[in-house]
Amino acid sequence: MYYLGIDIGSLSCDAVLIDEGKNVKASSVVPTGARNRESIALATEIVMSRAGITGRDVKATVSTGYGRDRVEEKIASVTEITCHAKGMQALRAGAEVLIDIGGQDSKCIHMSDKTAVVNFAMNDKCAAGTGRFLEAMARALQVDIGEMGGLDKGARGGVTISSMCTVFAESEVVSLIAEGTGVNEIVKGLNRSIAARTVSLVKRVIPDYQGRPVAMSGGVAKNDGVVRAIEEALGCSVFVPDMPDTVGAFGAALFALERSTQ
Amino acid sequence: MLINYFDDLEKGIVSSINDQGGKASPRKLYSLEIARLGKRLYSGSNKVAWCGVTAPFDLLHAMGLTSCFVEFIGAMLASTGMAGSIIEESDHAGYSSDACSYHRAIMGAAMKDLMPAPEILVGTTVPCSGGLAVIENLARHFDKPLFILHIPQGDSDSDVAYLASQMKDLTGFVTEHTGIALDRGRLKAVIEKTNEARGIVNEIFDLAKHCPSPANSKDLNNFLITMALFLGSDESVSLARAYREEFAQRLSENRSGVHDEKVRLLWIQNRIQFKNPLVDTLEKEYRAVIVSDELNSITWGPIDPDDPFEGLARRAISIPFNGVTQRRIDHLKQLARNYKIQGAINPCNWGCRQGTGTRGLVEAGLREVGVPVLNLEVDCVDERKFTEGQFRTRIEAFMEMIQTRPNPWQQH
């Protein structure tokens, strides 16, 4: 039998299918869009097609993410905080600090072996420094969001993006372009801005984070430039799994396995 | 407009009680007293004093004034869903959109003629400077006399004497501006009622400490801070008795406030005042009960009816928000121990420097006794800033975390 985890975030809907040995059989990432029920159906259809199974082979489904209540076939819904911690603990044993930056949330989760989540904090009031922030900046820079990760190469790091507000930060970027500042310098400035916000979140949750293994999940972890900036700001290396955007769905699938066999 | 609201509210509650053969839950009686207070404030036939939170309402009641802290209006507007448009009006008075929405709502209400003109105003320097500022704004807006009680941060004998002296001066101020003289005999009778209600409220809180608690998360919502407005009256005593009897009965019948109680929570500072689903989520999905609120505890002793000013001063000084933060943290830790709290929720009301500025210290302090804290970033008055999905996720993740932790009070 198989176990399905579905993570319905603000930007993407992710599905991960695992078997009884916790092995990932298939995964999918589709845009959430305005109709998330359709996205859920599409993400589910893709993983089942890739695994060569039908819905009858799925013993249990657990949902997570902001749209978690929209999944009809679920046996439970679990928040993305708990699911990302669950997924990352399975991917990187011993990781204690988890940074998850998704479409509209950034989170820091303190994890331990005894209780998956010891403490956590999320971005307050606005979505600055999240996937939506990067999308807006990519638009301003007229570059593809998927290419942003490598665009900071060769930058000296002299540019600072000081605005905390996405709209004002976008204006700042436009001004820098008009002044002739190189795209690589602007991107590095943006990455440092996200890193600064992330580190302050980490310090809030785990003041003595130094020396603790750090991991990162969420769609923004696919952006190498942001990860490098966070590593520089934290002063340590950050573990990023192969598919960081599906860690939450993987955690949900693990819960589906656990809870259906309890 | 608001007089009609309070009138309809009173009629509705009375009708509902009559339909039940005269029976009413204590929470319904509490709402009835709120409606009646609202009517007294807005009827135009009572002398009104708009006050700060730590004003001596029973002393003013003894002098025939209907007195109320102004934040009550902010909370009422929020609970009726009217706060949003009124808050915007306060921008014209120079308020920043980052300021406390309680105070912005009050100022907006005054500018929209939704607050009755008072006879006098009594500002207090505790619990916050924003509260004092809005009283000063109102005094200018209504062009009415203002008396300010400077509440000392310490409780030494000289601090208490200093405030007691101001409270005596307040009676002279009231007489000067309303023509009402202090009747010592009436004051004594009022203080005796205050003491009686105080004793019963202490019993209510003791009953609520039982595991499982007879209280649900809504029973004591805003309870003591509002009860302060009724102190000295017969109604305060009968309301307190109704709660005591209800909780005692629930305990005798082994009825808990939340069926199959699993998690006991502490709410820090004020509740979210507008309708929202968070408390229902806690109770229904996690069997969690908000069993204690930071502002629901008696921190002062009985007041001498023959010489009440010292006792009134000690009461005003004693609130946990006064003085250094460590005092507040000690109070919260004590509540955590007394109520066997497993987690605390701090709403960190937007614009409240006192609430947000201390949140790190409060969180660290409660963690010392094994109690994790969820810091929300919520505007407790302006529902336009409430994004349900965001808050549900934070609350649910916090509950999932608590469910995997050992109960700190079962280890010892």
XYZ file of C-alpha atoms in Angstrom:
674
model
C 0.000 0.000 0.000
C 0.954 3.646 -0.455
C 0.644 6.780 1.604
C 0.048 10.239 0.210
C 1.043 13.631 1.587
C -0.351 16.787 0.003
C 0.954 20.275 0.820
C -1.288 23.039 -0.516
C 0.706 26.240 -0.204
C 0.003 29.716 -1.492
C 2.190 29.267 -4.578
C 2.467 25.541 -5.177
C 0.583 22.356 -4.456
C 2.979 19.488 -3.744
C 2.256 15.783 -3.474
C 4.538 12.992 -2.282
C 3.722 9.283 -2.406
C 5.626 6.859 -0.179
C 5.504 3.112 0.391
C 5.423 1.221 3.674
C 9.209 1.435 3.891
C 9.010 5.275 3.818
C 10.573 5.300 0.321
C 9.458 8.090 -1.975
C 7.775 6.513 -5.009
C 6.775 9.742 -6.752
C 6.358 13.446 -6.179
C 4.822 16.374 -8.000
C 4.745 20.148 -7.750
C 2.043 22.131 -9.539
C 1.026 25.778 -9.226
C -1.780 26.244 -6.691
C -3.581 28.885 -8.708
C -6.994 30.203 -7.823
C -8.752 26.820 -7.830
C -6.892 24.732 -5.312
C -9.204 21.710 -5.541
C -8.148 21.342 -9.178
C -4.496 21.710 -8.176
C -4.910 19.030 -5.526
C -6.481 16.689 -8.079
C -3.740 17.387 -10.621
C -0.863 16.926 -8.153
C -2.428 13.665 -6.947
C -3.028 12.401 -10.478
C 0.587 13.084 -11.437
C 2.113 11.159 -8.515
C -0.200 8.201 -9.033
C 0.554 8.171 -12.734
C 4.294 8.359 -12.060
C 4.069 5.529 -9.530
C 1.771 3.520 -11.782
C -0.945 3.099 -9.170
C -4.596 4.033 -8.733
C -6.425 5.700 -5.861
C -7.333 2.281 -4.439
C -3.647 1.643 -3.759
C -3.449 4.685 -1.476
C -4.190 3.608 2.066
C -4.152 7.042 3.674
C -3.714 10.710 2.841
C -2.633 13.526 5.180
C -2.850 17.144 4.069
C -0.850 20.185 5.132
C -0.325 23.801 4.080
C -2.795 26.679 4.025
C -5.265 24.737 1.906
C -5.055 21.598 4.066
C -8.755 21.614 4.852
C -9.595 21.518 1.138
C -8.381 17.935 0.702
C -11.418 15.700 0.939
C -9.830 12.245 1.139
C -7.551 13.027 4.085
C -7.496 11.039 7.320
C -6.016 14.099 9.064
C -4.624 17.543 8.432
C -1.413 18.631 10.111
C 0.143 22.090 9.973
C 3.079 22.710 7.690
C 5.275 23.527 10.690
C 4.908 20.016 12.076
C 5.056 18.390 8.628
C 8.238 20.176 7.544
C 9.882 19.178 10.829
C 8.736 15.583 10.365
C 9.948 15.451 6.781
C 13.303 17.044 7.494
C 14.006 14.811 10.487
C 13.592 11.831 8.178
C 15.822 13.359 5.510
C 18.547 14.676 7.808
C 18.800 12.911 11.134
C 20.092 15.188 13.857
C 19.082 18.470 12.202
C 18.020 20.863 14.945
C 17.363 24.108 13.124
C 14.969 24.159 10.178
C 14.467 27.217 8.021
C 11.457 26.944 5.748
C 10.742 29.738 3.303
C 7.669 29.213 1.194
C 5.402 31.361 -0.918
C 4.157 33.711 1.768
C 5.681 32.361 4.972
C 9.101 32.139 6.439
C 9.517 29.947 9.474
C 12.221 28.824 11.813
C 11.610 25.573 13.644
C 13.679 24.235 16.528
C 13.591 20.438 16.348
C 14.699 17.651 18.633
C 14.588 13.867 18.552
C 12.173 13.694 21.471
C 9.554 16.140 20.267
C 9.695 17.018 16.596
C 8.940 20.698 17.227
C 10.449 22.300 20.319
C 9.629 25.858 19.317
C 8.904 27.840 16.192
C 8.392 31.350 14.892
C 6.938 32.679 11.687
C 7.192 35.940 9.802
C 5.003 38.616 11.325
C 2.529 40.903 9.665
C 3.906 40.767 6.115
C 5.388 38.445 3.537
C 8.688 40.273 3.024
C 11.520 37.841 2.410
C 9.325 35.009 1.110
C 8.704 33.479 -2.307
C 6.218 36.216 -3.202
C 8.872 38.813 -2.346
C 11.339 37.143 -4.702
C 8.700 36.930 -7.425
C 8.097 40.681 -7.205
C 11.833 41.372 -7.320
C 12.306 39.063 -10.324
C 9.571 41.009 -12.104
C 11.291 44.297 -11.312
C 14.582 42.897 -12.580
C 12.878 41.369 -15.634
C 14.533 38.015 -14.984
C 13.133 34.502 -14.638
C 12.530 33.547 -11.000
C 14.106 30.143 -11.682
C 17.345 31.760 -12.778
C 17.739 34.101 -9.848
C 19.764 31.603 -7.820
C 22.860 32.046 -9.972
C 22.529 35.723 -10.803
C 24.572 36.936 -7.824
C 27.743 35.375 -9.193
C 30.694 37.732 -9.202
C 28.960 40.392 -7.137
C 31.110 42.316 -4.647
C 28.192 42.774 -2.269
C 28.140 46.534 -2.015
C 24.377 46.947 -2.499
C 21.952 46.986 0.401
C 18.191 46.651 -0.010
C 16.986 48.323 3.148
C 13.205 48.433 2.695
C 11.231 45.867 4.668
C 8.121 46.403 2.539
C 7.916 44.437 -0.728
C 6.481 47.417 -2.615
C 9.180 49.802 -1.361
C 11.887 47.179 -1.961
C 10.670 46.872 -5.539
C 10.960 50.670 -5.916
C 14.469 50.466 -4.495
C 15.374 47.800 -7.052
C 13.947 49.894 -9.897
C 16.009 52.885 -8.691
C 19.169 50.775 -8.577
C 18.549 49.545 -12.142
C 18.060 53.152 -13.263
C 21.378 54.085 -11.600
C 23.093 51.392 -13.639
C 23.797 48.989 -10.790
C 24.560 45.488 -12.047
C 21.867 42.838 -11.773
C 24.289 40.562 -9.924
C 24.875 43.241 -7.255
C 21.127 43.862 -6.855
C 20.389 40.135 -6.560
C 23.111 39.738 -3.952
C 21.616 42.674 -2.040
C 18.190 41.013 -2.159
C 19.616 37.682 -1.001
C 21.359 39.398 1.913
C 18.123 41.164 2.802
C 16.281 37.829 2.988
C 19.171 36.286 4.921
C 19.106 39.090 7.505
C 15.397 38.566 8.146
C 15.871 34.810 8.312
C 18.717 35.019 10.792
C 16.695 37.268 13.076
C 13.934 34.633 13.021
C 16.491 31.921 13.866
C 17.893 33.958 16.763
C 14.388 34.503 18.104
C 13.672 30.784 18.232
C 17.125 29.458 19.124
C 19.384 32.178 20.557
C 22.226 29.631 20.868
C 21.870 28.275 17.335
C 25.603 28.222 16.684
C 26.961 24.726 16.352
C 23.538 23.180 15.780
C 22.936 21.450 12.423
C 20.848 23.677 10.148
C 18.612 22.551 7.298
C 16.395 24.413 4.879
C 13.176 23.514 3.092
C 10.549 25.277 1.008
C 10.631 26.562 -2.545
C 13.072 29.381 -1.781
C 15.695 26.796 -0.744
C 16.018 26.003 -4.459
C 17.566 29.440 -4.865
C 21.309 28.847 -4.368
C 22.020 32.537 -3.923
C 19.608 32.856 -0.985
C 21.013 29.710 0.618
C 24.582 31.020 0.255
C 23.574 34.349 1.786
C 21.928 32.568 4.723
C 25.036 30.404 5.210
C 27.201 33.537 5.247
C 24.903 35.263 7.719
C 24.671 32.234 10.019
C 28.357 31.360 9.678
C 27.656 27.686 8.985
C 26.644 25.362 6.192
C 22.972 24.687 5.554
C 21.713 21.287 4.429
C 19.256 21.471 1.535
C 17.618 18.233 0.351
C 17.204 17.409 -3.325
C 13.599 18.562 -3.475
C 13.263 21.126 -0.692
C 9.807 22.226 -1.849
C 8.303 18.792 -1.161
C 9.582 18.350 2.408
C 6.198 19.354 3.853
C 4.327 16.909 1.632
C 6.865 14.201 2.523
C 6.258 14.866 6.229
C 2.524 14.643 5.610
C 3.004 11.292 3.844
C 4.999 10.024 6.837
C 2.114 11.049 9.117
C -0.291 9.208 6.792
C 1.800 6.066 7.200
C 2.130 6.448 10.976
C -1.469 7.283 11.696
C -3.005 4.656 9.461
C -0.932 1.917 11.041
C -1.449 2.994 14.669
C -26.684 54.603 17.581
C -24.913 52.895 20.502
C -27.731 53.625 22.960
C -29.993 51.620 20.635
C -27.431 48.843 20.522
C -27.179 48.596 24.297
C -30.959 48.921 24.676
C -31.568 46.109 22.194
C -28.876 44.027 23.851
C -30.490 44.425 27.265
C -33.983 43.655 25.943
C -32.726 40.589 24.098
C -30.963 39.196 27.150
C -33.887 39.895 29.468
C -36.275 38.255 27.008
C -33.996 35.239 26.730
C -33.804 34.930 30.527
C -37.592 35.162 30.787
C -37.956 32.467 28.148
C -35.768 30.247 30.311
C -38.042 30.739 33.304
C -35.758 33.301 34.891
C -32.667 31.103 34.641
C -29.478 32.570 33.236
C -25.887 31.513 32.950
C -23.435 33.791 34.741
C -21.999 34.791 31.388
C -25.447 35.962 30.308
C -25.792 37.967 33.513
C -22.361 39.436 32.835
C -23.497 40.490 29.339
C -26.650 41.966 30.860
C -24.565 44.133 33.200
C -22.444 45.246 30.232
C -25.600 46.260 28.357
C -26.888 48.162 31.377
C -23.558 49.925 31.853
C -23.672 50.901 28.192
C -27.174 52.289 28.644
C -26.100 54.307 31.688
C -23.149 55.726 29.737
C -25.208 56.647 26.696
C -28.584 57.570 28.230
C -27.690 61.221 28.684
C -29.263 61.170 32.135
C -26.182 60.137 34.119
C -23.061 62.052 34.962
C -20.262 60.241 33.139
C -16.549 60.076 33.899
C -14.276 58.665 31.174
C -11.273 57.138 32.870
C -8.028 55.254 32.600
C -7.947 51.529 33.401
C -6.686 51.908 36.978
C -9.106 54.613 38.129
C -11.074 53.902 41.351
C -14.460 53.162 39.762
C -16.072 52.273 43.091
C -15.013 55.599 44.578
C -16.541 57.420 41.597
C -19.636 55.206 41.876
C -19.953 56.248 45.525
C -20.032 59.841 44.326
C -22.857 59.121 41.898
C -20.850 59.034 38.683
C -21.105 56.434 35.941
C -17.470 55.805 35.242
C -15.762 53.634 32.675
C -12.299 53.126 31.234
C -12.274 54.296 27.645
C -10.841 51.053 26.266
C -14.263 49.536 26.998
C -15.582 51.486 24.009
C -12.823 50.157 21.750
C -13.662 46.611 22.812
C -17.415 47.147 22.333
C -16.934 48.590 18.858
C -14.744 45.624 17.962
C -17.264 43.097 19.279
C -20.016 44.709 17.192
C -17.851 44.733 14.055
C -17.991 48.539 13.860
C -14.409 49.359 14.775
C -12.839 49.398 11.298
C -14.379 52.515 9.786
C -14.266 54.333 13.118
C -10.560 53.645 13.571
C -9.791 55.397 10.290
C -11.398 58.560 11.644
C -8.664 58.799 14.298
C -6.071 59.468 11.604
C -7.521 62.982 11.438
C -6.572 63.480 15.077
C -2.943 62.771 14.254
C -2.887 59.110 15.227
C -0.438 56.886 13.408
C -1.807 53.734 11.813
C 0.748 51.880 13.957
C -0.848 53.122 17.185
C -2.985 50.944 19.457
C -6.361 50.234 17.852
C -8.159 50.445 21.195
C -7.115 54.068 21.420
C -7.610 54.827 17.743
C -11.144 53.398 17.954
C -11.909 55.534 21.012
C -10.660 58.691 19.366
C -12.501 57.872 16.148
C -15.704 57.226 18.115
C -15.411 60.603 19.827
C -14.864 62.336 16.491
C -17.911 60.586 15.032
C -20.049 61.596 18.027
C -20.264 58.001 19.201
C -19.086 58.775 22.724
C -21.184 60.729 25.179
C -19.616 63.889 26.538
C -18.419 63.315 30.096
C -18.643 65.598 33.108
C -15.017 64.932 33.890
C -12.133 62.721 32.795
C -9.771 60.808 35.058
C -6.541 59.768 33.376
C -4.146 57.236 34.861
C -0.456 56.866 34.128
C -0.798 53.074 34.341
C -1.091 50.750 32.453
C 0.142 52.713 29.428
C 1.050 56.137 28.171
C -1.160 55.588 25.108
C -4.185 55.288 27.378
C -3.308 58.530 29.113
C -2.749 60.248 25.763
C -6.207 59.302 24.502
C -7.771 60.648 27.710
C -5.900 63.915 27.216
C -7.132 64.000 23.614
C -10.689 63.393 24.788
C -10.455 66.121 27.428
C -9.503 68.567 24.706
C -12.110 67.202 22.283
C -14.944 67.523 24.810
C -13.430 70.580 26.504
C -13.986 68.997 29.900
C -11.851 69.025 33.054
C -9.187 66.355 33.402
C -7.712 64.898 36.576
C -4.631 62.715 36.272
C -3.725 60.049 38.789
C 0.020 59.548 38.787
C 0.325 55.889 39.768
C 3.695 55.139 41.388
C 5.561 52.114 40.104
C 6.581 50.963 43.566
C 4.463 50.013 46.571
C 6.439 51.539 49.433
C 4.461 53.290 52.162
C 5.371 56.673 50.706
C 4.280 55.539 47.222
C 0.945 54.400 48.604
C 0.500 57.593 50.629
C 1.301 59.672 47.544
C -1.424 57.978 45.494
C -3.913 57.900 48.387
C -3.483 61.641 48.709
C -4.222 62.058 44.982
C -7.363 59.966 45.337
C -8.569 62.234 48.144
C -7.849 65.178 45.866
C -9.890 63.431 43.160
C -12.979 63.573 45.390
C -12.500 67.329 45.715
C -12.101 67.590 41.937
C -15.357 65.681 41.412
C -17.174 67.944 43.858
C -15.771 71.047 42.218
C -16.897 70.062 38.734
C -20.136 68.173 39.411
C -21.360 69.686 42.642
C -21.551 66.224 44.220
C -20.000 65.996 47.672
C -18.480 62.811 49.047
C -20.829 61.022 51.440
C -18.551 59.060 53.790
C -21.355 56.715 54.818
C -22.132 55.852 51.207
C -18.447 55.359 50.451
C -18.175 52.948 53.364
C -21.145 50.944 52.095
C -19.678 50.874 48.576
C -16.289 49.668 49.786
C -17.945 46.932 51.818
C -19.595 45.742 48.592
C -16.234 45.937 46.824
C -14.675 43.752 49.499
C -17.530 41.273 49.333
C -17.249 40.948 45.555
C -13.462 40.712 45.854
C -13.748 37.740 48.204
C -16.222 35.913 45.967
C -14.148 36.569 42.836
C -11.182 34.997 44.611
C -13.339 31.944 45.249
C -14.346 31.874 41.557
C -10.702 31.814 40.503
C -9.933 29.087 43.035
C -12.760 26.979 41.613
C -11.479 27.582 38.074
C -8.097 26.122 39.101
C -9.537 22.614 39.446
C -8.376 19.981 36.942
C -10.419 19.674 34.817
C -11.629 23.222 35.185
C -15.311 24.063 35.516
C -14.596 27.127 33.352
C -14.608 27.130 29.591
C -12.531 29.547 27.541
C -15.290 32.138 27.278
C -16.697 32.118 30.809
C -14.090 34.479 32.222
C -13.218 36.338 29.011
C -12.557 40.017 29.972
C -14.048 39.165 33.372
C -12.119 40.978 36.081
C -11.151 44.038 34.071
C -14.846 44.635 33.383
C -15.895 43.595 36.885
C -13.807 46.524 38.147
C -16.429 48.804 36.579
C -19.179 47.235 38.693
C -17.281 47.067 41.998
C -19.123 48.670 44.877
C -22.545 47.823 43.464
C -25.080 45.182 44.480
C -24.911 43.874 40.919
C -21.204 43.093 41.236
C -21.898 40.910 44.258
C -24.834 39.084 42.688
C -22.886 38.544 39.459
C -19.926 37.135 41.369
C -22.247 34.858 43.350
C -23.801 33.566 40.127
C -20.371 32.584 38.819
C -19.377 30.957 42.115
C -22.567 28.930 42.254
C -22.327 27.862 38.620
C -18.710 26.728 38.932
C -19.390 24.957 42.240
C -22.350 23.170 40.679
C -20.368 22.107 37.637
C -17.686 20.706 39.925
C -20.211 18.857 42.079
C -21.630 17.282 38.901
C -18.154 16.538 37.503
C -18.893 18.791 34.536
C -15.857 20.454 33.047
C -16.053 23.685 31.086
C -14.540 21.916 28.092
C -15.581 18.300 27.656
C -12.678 15.885 28.070
C -10.221 18.710 28.862
C -6.735 17.870 27.598
C -4.751 21.114 27.506
C -4.808 24.104 29.880
C -3.819 27.462 28.467
C -3.028 30.920 29.810
C -4.011 34.003 27.799
C -1.614 36.908 28.232
C -2.872 40.520 28.248
C -6.237 41.130 26.534
C -8.364 38.811 24.428
C -9.119 39.389 20.759
C -12.259 41.494 21.003
C -13.956 40.802 17.670
C -15.634 37.560 16.662
C -13.095 34.988 15.542
C -12.906 31.189 15.421
C -9.670 30.653 17.373
C -11.186 29.801 20.766
C -13.646 27.368 19.167
C -10.746 25.759 17.317
C -8.863 25.320 20.576
C -11.816 23.825 22.400
C -13.329 21.629 19.688
C -10.260 20.376 17.882
C -7.761 20.163 20.734
C -9.910 19.988 23.914
C -7.912 22.965 25.106
C -9.280 25.472 27.597
C -8.091 28.990 28.293
C -8.323 28.482 32.001
C -6.651 31.706 33.108
C -6.080 35.209 31.812
C -3.243 37.441 32.935
C -5.726 40.085 34.028
C -7.956 37.641 35.922
C -6.463 37.638 39.386
C -7.007 39.590 42.554
C -3.713 41.280 43.322
C -4.857 43.472 46.189
C -6.087 42.971 49.737
C -9.400 43.961 51.316
C -9.891 47.725 51.594
C -10.634 49.391 54.947
C -14.204 50.747 54.576
C -13.571 53.407 57.239
C -10.375 54.686 55.631
C -10.404 53.385 52.055
C -7.924 55.650 50.288
C -4.815 53.679 51.229
C -6.456 50.432 50.102
C -7.676 52.008 46.865
C -4.146 53.224 46.201
C -2.616 49.807 46.909
C -5.110 48.225 44.517
C -4.205 50.595 41.660
C -0.476 50.052 42.218
C -0.843 46.276 42.410
C -1.842 45.523 38.824
C 0.797 43.336 37.150
C 1.325 45.780 34.288
C 2.679 48.362 36.725
C 6.395 48.574 37.453
C 9.194 46.453 36.108
C 8.533 43.578 33.736
C 9.982 41.063 36.188
C 7.010 41.694 38.447
C 4.689 40.831 35.576
C 6.708 37.720 34.752
C 6.576 36.567 38.377
C 2.811 37.018 38.286
C 2.505 34.969 35.072
C 4.697 32.225 36.489
C 2.496 32.078 39.554
C -0.607 31.781 37.374
C 1.122 28.994 35.426
C 1.785 27.082 38.647
C -1.634 27.718 40.179
C -3.595 26.739 37.088
C -1.200 23.995 35.861
C -0.742 25.765 32.548
C 0.723 23.837 29.600
C 0.999 26.699 27.138
C 0.466 30.444 26.951
C -0.807 32.624 24.120
C 0.416 36.194 23.889
C -1.533 38.166 21.268
C 1.050 41.006 21.306
C -1.649 43.496 20.328
C -0.452 45.634 17.401
C 0.519 49.070 18.547
C 0.923 48.038 22.187
C 4.536 48.837 22.995
C 4.067 47.404 26.465
C 2.795 44.111 25.088
C 5.265 43.666 22.244
C 8.273 45.227 23.953
C 8.236 42.661 26.737
C 7.296 39.569 24.794
C 10.808 38.114 24.710
C 11.188 38.491 28.467
C 7.745 37.050 29.123
C 8.431 34.101 26.824
C 11.770 33.367 28.474
C 10.246 33.684 31.946
C 7.438 31.230 31.278
C 9.807 28.782 29.624
C 11.671 28.645 32.948
C 8.624 26.882 34.381
C 8.214 24.674 31.321
C 5.474 26.698 29.637
C 5.929 27.476 25.919
C 4.517 30.738 24.594
C 2.893 31.404 21.246
C 3.434 35.010 20.228
C 0.742 36.065 17.808
C 0.896 39.357 15.970
C -2.730 40.298 16.101
C -4.633 43.543 16.274
C -7.122 42.734 19.015
C -9.590 45.442 17.923
C -9.290 45.925 14.148
C -10.656 42.814 12.483
C -9.628 44.058 9.049
C -6.094 42.978 9.926
C -7.172 39.480 10.938
C -6.140 36.814 8.438
C -7.810 33.687 9.713
C -5.666 31.146 7.878
C -2.425 32.647 9.180
C -3.635 32.621 12.782
C -5.180 29.164 12.556
C -1.866 27.772 11.344
C 0.029 29.341 14.233
C -2.511 28.175 16.820
C -2.733 24.669 15.389
C 1.042 24.288 15.111
C 1.356 25.423 18.728
C -1.194 22.854 19.840
C 0.516 20.102 17.817
C 3.743 21.053 19.586
C 2.145 20.973 23.053
C 0.592 17.566 22.355
C 4.067 16.082 21.875
C 5.519 17.668 25.030
C 5.338 16.199 28.511
C 2.915 18.051 30.765
C 5.223 20.130 33.011
C 2.921 19.613 35.992
C 2.721 15.828 35.781
C 6.477 15.380 36.033
C 6.659 16.571 39.616
